[in-house]
Amino acid sequence: GFQPNPLGLDWALPLASEPVKRQWLDTASLPDEDEVIPLVGLVSGEDDTVHPISAIIKHRCAAFRGAIDVWIGQVAPAMELDDAFCARQLLVRGAVWCLREKGLVDDGAQRAVFAALDRAARPTPLPENLTYKPEPRSWGDTFLPKSNLPARRLLVVEGAGMSAEDRVAVACLQGLTSRTQPRIWLQFWGGPQFWLDWHVEKGYIDGYDRVEDWRDLFRQFRDSFRGAVVPDPALYRGNLLAANVAACEDLILATPELAEALGIPVKIDLRGRFATYADGLEWIWQTYRSRLNRHLCNYAHPDRLANGAFAYDVQWRGVMLWPCGPVDGTKPGADMLREKAVVARIMSELAPNSPVMGFPYGGHGVGLGEVSGVALASRYAKPLVCTDHLANLSVMSGVRVEQLRQSRPGPPPALQRDKIYIAMALSDGDNQNCWMHFMKRYIEHPRFGEFPLAFGMGPVMADLMPGVAQWYLEQGGPGTEFLADVSGVGYIQPQNYGTAFADRDAVLSGFLDWTRRYLARMDMRTLRTVRGSDDLLARYAAAMPDLHSLFADMGRYSGHEGIANLTYTLPDGMPVFRAVTSWRHGTGSVPKEIREQVGDVRPAFVNAFLHCWTYKNLDLIAALYDNRPADWVFVTPAHLATLYRQARDKGWIGGGREAAAP
């Protein structure tokens, strides 16, 4: 900060939660006549110059003579409480000061406003310095809960002709009945039919019957619920509050009209109960924390309840929550910053190394967003399992496949000194939704198997959808490898994981132990991380010494440049293949970035990250193979690791680089 300053800013004003590195005001770009009054400064690491990142600009140039700007820049770059406090202080003080400069308020009014702002309560920090207390899962020794074996014949509910309210009610019934035995399959969209038939083919169920009138289910399973809970339709996310009540009170979430039509008595009516979603969520936590599951929560988008995915949370009483973002934060009862604080407190009180399901992004500005949502969950040691569209987990998780096996690769090609060896590794396999339809298209393509290809896959498929995982592993031949996506047993940001805990190392060790166990269950020999320093990668290597290598980074965003800095060996001998490619240039990224990063180095060993939303069909990947230069050799990740070790042993490449010991 700069003292004194016209806005009365105090040195104690909290600055941005993240260092502001990208932008400051270049005063040289302004006309000489303009006056710049610095407010907040950033010291340049190059020359110790203090640059204004927030300032008042009095325009005296001909173009804007008399205009006044209060430029806050990137003082508040993230959705953090301190950021919001700082931004509000700057905005209000700046507006009042501009009015004073224009003669629209007097000195006394300005002093009164500034004094009130000086007294404003500072934001309470998010929970931190937590005690790590490992505790067993309430459901047993699996990362995610598994249902009892499903009924031999399932009841299939077709979604056609049903309203959103109808589908929500049936999903509640699926969750409640599955506590005893999964019996209802929700056919709310086209994808699950194949998988329903696959479960019959493998003998996990004998067959199924299509329900002629879904309303009959509420009479057939009347003993599974006590009545109905009515959500507040006027409150954004009122349905989520009601879903938590339904899970804890054994109720069906329904409108009054639907409850009456089904003959279900209304036990709890939440209409008009809460002024804000944050009020309601705090009440949910205070009232039901002893009944809600300490090992499970869900970023549950309120508009997606009708797809039926939340039935699994009803079954296991997982906490369903949705902190809003800047766009849906304008809806009735929303308060973006307060909600984030409430969600942080709930996550801090749930058991560490337990999953958060769903997904924190619902469109631009809707929800926390992927990066911020995963950062918050990582802070409180909650690995994300992306399931926001995934119905029938209550049924599929009841299947038992104790050990899943991948096809064994044949011998690698002969090592040659003048070649570039490339392992193409497709994302976004941590997205459990994708395995129902999107990923299936690659496998069913007529050219699948012609060339080596690796798929990232979320290891918790072993819990949630073992029958689905089994199909994929059975289809993959010697040229197909499945690696763990992304960062381990769940989606985390390794650099942020467990940072709210006093003993972060113990928290991370617990996560890595779960990861080791689930890679063994899925017969996986490598994993992909989201970034991660070499120190963190060394922790992974120490926890899982049987891995053949580490495939680091979701795209080339690590800051590393050049193949020598992207492919190397950790001190313990573990090969690291950081992503050489990204999606910066669309489908041209792979050939362009391989050429740029490899240069004249031979032999070279390349982790070719393939962004699945860019290379969204196998034709695009096949074109890479068909148009490969003569010195490119495509291999599996396992073969890449083997060939790299051979080249290292021959002295053809360097031995590695420095990294901290685990």
Short mmCIF file of C-alpha atoms in Angstrom, two decimals, residues 395-639:
data_model
loop_
_atom_site.label_atom_id
_atom_site.label_comp_id
_atom_site.label_asym_id
_atom_site.label_seq_id
_atom_site.Cartn_x
_atom_site.Cartn_y
_atom_site.Cartn_z
CA VAL A 395 -27.24 -50.49 -8.37
CA MET A 396 -23.86 -50.64 -10.11
CA SER A 397 -21.86 -50.25 -6.88
CA GLY A 398 -23.52 -53.42 -5.57
CA VAL A 399 -21.66 -55.53 -8.15
CA ARG A 400 -18.60 -57.38 -6.82
CA VAL A 401 -15.53 -57.74 -9.03
CA GLU A 402 -12.69 -58.30 -6.61
CA GLN A 403 -9.81 -57.98 -9.08
CA LEU A 404 -9.82 -56.23 -12.42
CA ARG A 405 -7.09 -57.17 -14.91
CA GLN A 406 -5.64 -55.31 -17.86
CA SER A 407 -4.31 -57.05 -20.95
CA ARG A 408 -0.64 -57.77 -20.64
CA PRO A 409 1.48 -55.83 -23.15
CA GLY A 410 3.78 -57.70 -25.44
CA PRO A 411 7.47 -56.85 -25.70
CA PRO A 412 8.33 -53.24 -26.56
CA PRO A 413 9.80 -52.36 -29.95
CA ALA A 414 13.55 -52.49 -30.23
CA LEU A 415 15.24 -49.38 -28.87
CA GLN A 416 16.82 -47.26 -31.61
CA ARG A 417 18.96 -44.24 -31.03
CA ASP A 418 17.38 -42.05 -33.73
CA LYS A 419 13.70 -42.39 -32.72
CA ILE A 420 11.11 -40.39 -30.79
CA TYR A 421 9.00 -42.73 -28.68
CA ILE A 422 5.53 -41.38 -27.94
CA ALA A 423 2.83 -42.60 -25.57
CA MET A 424 -0.54 -41.04 -26.37
CA ALA A 425 -2.53 -40.72 -23.14
CA LEU A 426 -6.14 -39.58 -23.41
CA SER A 427 -7.92 -37.56 -20.71
CA ASP A 428 -10.51 -37.03 -18.89
CA GLY A 429 -11.02 -40.40 -17.29
CA ASP A 430 -11.64 -39.09 -13.78
CA ASN A 431 -15.02 -37.97 -15.16
CA GLN A 432 -17.02 -41.05 -14.26
CA ASN A 433 -19.91 -39.85 -16.43
CA CYS A 434 -17.82 -40.29 -19.58
CA TRP A 435 -17.56 -44.05 -19.26
CA MET A 436 -21.28 -44.55 -19.88
CA HIS A 437 -21.14 -43.29 -23.46
CA PHE A 438 -18.35 -40.86 -24.45
CA MET A 439 -15.35 -43.16 -23.93
CA LYS A 440 -17.23 -46.11 -25.36
CA ARG A 441 -17.12 -44.54 -28.82
CA TYR A 442 -13.31 -44.81 -28.93
CA ILE A 443 -13.39 -48.50 -28.03
CA GLU A 444 -16.13 -49.33 -30.55
CA HIS A 445 -14.44 -47.49 -33.42
CA PRO A 446 -13.32 -49.90 -36.20
CA ARG A 447 -9.72 -48.66 -35.94
CA PHE A 448 -9.43 -49.19 -32.19
CA GLY A 449 -6.43 -51.41 -31.47
CA GLU A 450 -4.47 -50.51 -34.61
CA PHE A 451 -2.05 -48.38 -32.61
CA PRO A 452 -1.11 -47.98 -28.93
CA LEU A 453 -3.37 -45.73 -26.89
CA ALA A 454 -3.69 -45.07 -23.16
CA PHE A 455 -6.83 -43.98 -21.35
CA GLY A 456 -6.93 -42.15 -18.05
CA MET A 457 -9.50 -43.76 -15.76
CA GLY A 458 -10.69 -42.88 -12.26
CA PRO A 459 -9.58 -45.78 -10.01
CA VAL A 460 -12.76 -45.56 -7.90
CA MET A 461 -14.62 -47.20 -10.78
CA ALA A 462 -13.68 -50.32 -8.83
CA ASP A 463 -16.22 -49.21 -6.22
CA LEU A 464 -18.82 -47.33 -8.23
CA MET A 465 -19.01 -49.19 -11.54
CA PRO A 466 -16.89 -52.34 -11.44
CA GLY A 467 -18.99 -53.99 -14.15
CA VAL A 468 -18.47 -51.03 -16.46
CA ALA A 469 -14.72 -50.97 -15.73
CA GLN A 470 -14.60 -54.69 -16.45
CA TRP A 471 -16.06 -54.17 -19.94
CA TYR A 472 -13.42 -51.58 -20.83
CA LEU A 473 -10.53 -53.64 -19.51
CA GLU A 474 -11.77 -56.70 -21.39
CA GLN A 475 -11.98 -54.74 -24.67
CA GLY A 476 -8.48 -53.33 -24.37
CA GLY A 477 -5.81 -55.42 -26.01
CA PRO A 478 -2.02 -55.43 -25.62
CA GLY A 479 -1.77 -51.94 -27.15
CA THR A 480 -4.21 -50.38 -24.66
CA GLU A 481 -3.23 -49.22 -21.19
CA PHE A 482 -5.42 -47.68 -18.50
CA LEU A 483 -3.71 -45.27 -16.14
CA ALA A 484 -5.06 -43.53 -13.04
CA ASP A 485 -6.69 -40.17 -13.72
CA VAL A 486 -6.21 -37.64 -12.19
CA SER A 487 -3.76 -37.27 -9.26
CA GLY A 488 -4.74 -40.57 -7.69
CA VAL A 489 -7.78 -42.17 -6.08
CA GLY A 490 -9.65 -38.91 -6.70
CA TYR A 491 -9.16 -35.59 -8.47
CA ILE A 492 -7.00 -33.33 -6.30
CA GLN A 493 -4.57 -30.47 -6.69
CA PRO A 494 -1.49 -32.03 -5.05
CA GLN A 495 0.02 -28.67 -4.12
CA ASN A 496 -3.15 -27.69 -2.21
CA TYR A 497 -4.04 -31.03 -0.72
CA GLY A 498 -4.55 -31.03 3.03
CA THR A 499 -3.16 -27.52 3.50
CA ALA A 500 -5.83 -26.76 6.14
CA PHE A 501 -4.34 -29.43 8.41
CA ALA A 502 -1.51 -28.95 10.88
CA ASP A 503 -0.01 -32.30 9.88
CA ARG A 504 -0.43 -32.06 6.13
CA ASP A 505 2.16 -34.78 5.51
CA ALA A 506 0.04 -37.32 7.37
CA VAL A 507 -3.05 -36.32 5.38
CA LEU A 508 -1.20 -36.69 2.07
CA SER A 509 0.22 -40.05 3.18
CA GLY A 510 -3.32 -41.26 3.83
CA PHE A 511 -4.39 -40.17 0.36
CA LEU A 512 -1.41 -41.88 -1.26
CA ASP A 513 -2.15 -45.08 0.64
CA TRP A 514 -5.71 -45.12 -0.72
CA THR A 515 -4.26 -44.45 -4.18
CA ARG A 516 -1.79 -47.33 -3.90
CA ARG A 517 -4.55 -49.73 -2.93
CA TYR A 518 -6.86 -48.70 -5.77
CA LEU A 519 -4.19 -48.77 -8.45
CA ALA A 520 -3.58 -52.36 -7.40
CA ARG A 521 -7.31 -53.15 -7.62
CA MET A 522 -7.44 -51.67 -11.14
CA ASP A 523 -4.16 -53.25 -12.25
CA MET A 524 -2.71 -49.80 -13.05
CA ARG A 525 1.01 -49.12 -13.22
CA THR A 526 1.12 -45.36 -13.62
CA LEU A 527 -0.93 -42.27 -12.83
CA ARG A 528 -1.41 -38.74 -14.07
CA THR A 529 -1.21 -35.80 -11.70
CA VAL A 530 -2.40 -32.23 -12.02
CA ARG A 531 0.94 -30.46 -11.99
CA GLY A 532 2.84 -31.25 -8.79
CA SER A 533 6.39 -30.31 -7.88
CA ASP A 534 9.16 -32.87 -8.02
CA ASP A 535 9.03 -33.04 -4.23
CA LEU A 536 5.38 -34.10 -4.44
CA LEU A 537 6.09 -36.54 -7.25
CA ALA A 538 8.81 -38.06 -5.08
CA ARG A 539 6.14 -38.64 -2.42
CA TYR A 540 4.05 -40.51 -4.98
CA ALA A 541 7.04 -42.58 -6.08
CA ALA A 542 7.94 -43.51 -2.51
CA ALA A 543 4.36 -44.55 -1.72
CA MET A 544 4.01 -46.61 -4.91
CA PRO A 545 7.43 -48.01 -5.86
CA ASP A 546 5.85 -50.65 -8.15
CA LEU A 547 4.77 -48.00 -10.66
CA HIS A 548 6.67 -48.11 -13.93
CA SER A 549 6.65 -44.28 -14.14
CA LEU A 550 4.71 -41.11 -13.37
CA PHE A 551 2.75 -39.30 -16.07
CA ALA A 552 2.58 -35.78 -14.68
CA ASP A 553 0.40 -32.85 -15.74
CA MET A 554 -2.91 -32.35 -17.49
CA GLY A 555 -1.34 -30.75 -20.53
CA ARG A 556 1.94 -28.85 -20.77
CA TYR A 557 1.16 -26.27 -18.09
CA SER A 558 3.90 -27.17 -15.63
CA GLY A 559 6.17 -24.30 -16.63
CA HIS A 560 8.80 -26.80 -17.79
CA GLU A 561 10.24 -26.31 -21.28
CA GLY A 562 12.35 -28.66 -23.39
CA ILE A 563 12.34 -32.43 -23.41
CA ALA A 564 15.19 -32.67 -20.87
CA ASN A 565 13.00 -30.84 -18.35
CA LEU A 566 9.86 -32.76 -19.27
CA THR A 567 11.28 -36.29 -19.23
CA TYR A 568 13.68 -37.15 -16.42
CA THR A 569 14.38 -39.38 -13.43
CA LEU A 570 13.66 -38.71 -9.76
CA PRO A 571 16.48 -39.40 -7.28
CA ASP A 572 15.02 -42.80 -6.41
CA GLY A 573 15.09 -43.85 -10.08
CA MET A 574 11.40 -43.33 -10.93
CA PRO A 575 10.95 -41.99 -14.49
CA VAL A 576 8.81 -38.88 -14.80
CA PHE A 577 7.10 -38.09 -18.09
CA ARG A 578 5.59 -34.62 -17.88
CA ALA A 579 3.07 -33.74 -20.54
CA VAL A 580 4.78 -32.45 -23.67
CA THR A 581 1.50 -31.50 -25.35
CA SER A 582 -1.63 -29.50 -24.53
CA TRP A 583 -4.71 -28.21 -26.33
CA ARG A 584 -3.34 -24.72 -27.02
CA HIS A 585 -3.45 -25.25 -30.77
CA GLY A 586 -6.46 -27.54 -31.08
CA THR A 587 -5.78 -30.78 -32.92
CA GLY A 588 -2.48 -29.32 -34.08
CA SER A 589 -1.09 -29.25 -30.56
CA VAL A 590 0.43 -32.72 -30.53
CA PRO A 591 2.66 -32.53 -33.63
CA LYS A 592 3.51 -28.85 -33.09
CA GLU A 593 4.49 -29.14 -29.44
CA ILE A 594 6.39 -32.40 -29.85
CA ARG A 595 8.53 -30.75 -32.54
CA GLU A 596 9.07 -27.66 -30.38
CA GLN A 597 9.93 -29.47 -27.16
CA VAL A 598 11.97 -32.38 -28.55
CA GLY A 599 14.03 -30.47 -31.08
CA ASP A 600 17.08 -32.43 -32.17
CA VAL A 601 17.24 -34.69 -29.10
CA ARG A 602 17.33 -38.40 -29.98
CA PRO A 603 16.25 -40.73 -28.62
CA ALA A 604 13.37 -38.86 -27.01
CA PHE A 605 10.56 -40.12 -24.82
CA VAL A 606 7.28 -38.25 -24.92
CA ASN A 607 4.14 -38.17 -22.81
CA ALA A 608 1.69 -36.96 -25.48
CA PHE A 609 -1.27 -35.73 -23.49
CA LEU A 610 -4.46 -35.95 -25.57
CA HIS A 611 -7.27 -33.68 -24.44
CA CYS A 612 -10.40 -35.78 -24.95
CA TRP A 613 -12.60 -32.74 -25.65
CA THR A 614 -10.19 -31.74 -28.45
CA TYR A 615 -9.40 -35.23 -29.77
CA LYS A 616 -13.04 -36.17 -29.28
CA ASN A 617 -13.14 -39.15 -31.59
CA LEU A 618 -10.76 -41.87 -32.70
CA ASP A 619 -10.61 -40.54 -36.26
CA LEU A 620 -8.66 -37.52 -35.01
CA ILE A 621 -6.24 -39.71 -33.07
CA ALA A 622 -5.87 -42.11 -35.99
CA ALA A 623 -4.88 -39.14 -38.16
CA LEU A 624 -1.94 -38.51 -35.80
CA TYR A 625 -0.84 -42.08 -36.28
CA ASP A 626 -1.33 -42.05 -40.06
CA ASN A 627 0.61 -38.80 -40.52
CA ARG A 628 3.46 -39.61 -38.14
CA PRO A 629 6.99 -38.73 -39.29
CA ALA A 630 9.35 -41.60 -39.99
CA ASP A 631 11.19 -41.19 -36.68
CA TRP A 632 8.04 -41.29 -34.52
CA VAL A 633 7.21 -44.58 -32.77
CA PHE A 634 3.96 -44.85 -30.80
CA VAL A 635 4.07 -47.02 -27.69
CA THR A 636 2.12 -47.67 -24.49
CA PRO A 637 3.13 -45.87 -21.27
CA ALA A 638 4.60 -49.14 -19.95
CA HIS A 639 6.73 -49.54 -23.08
#
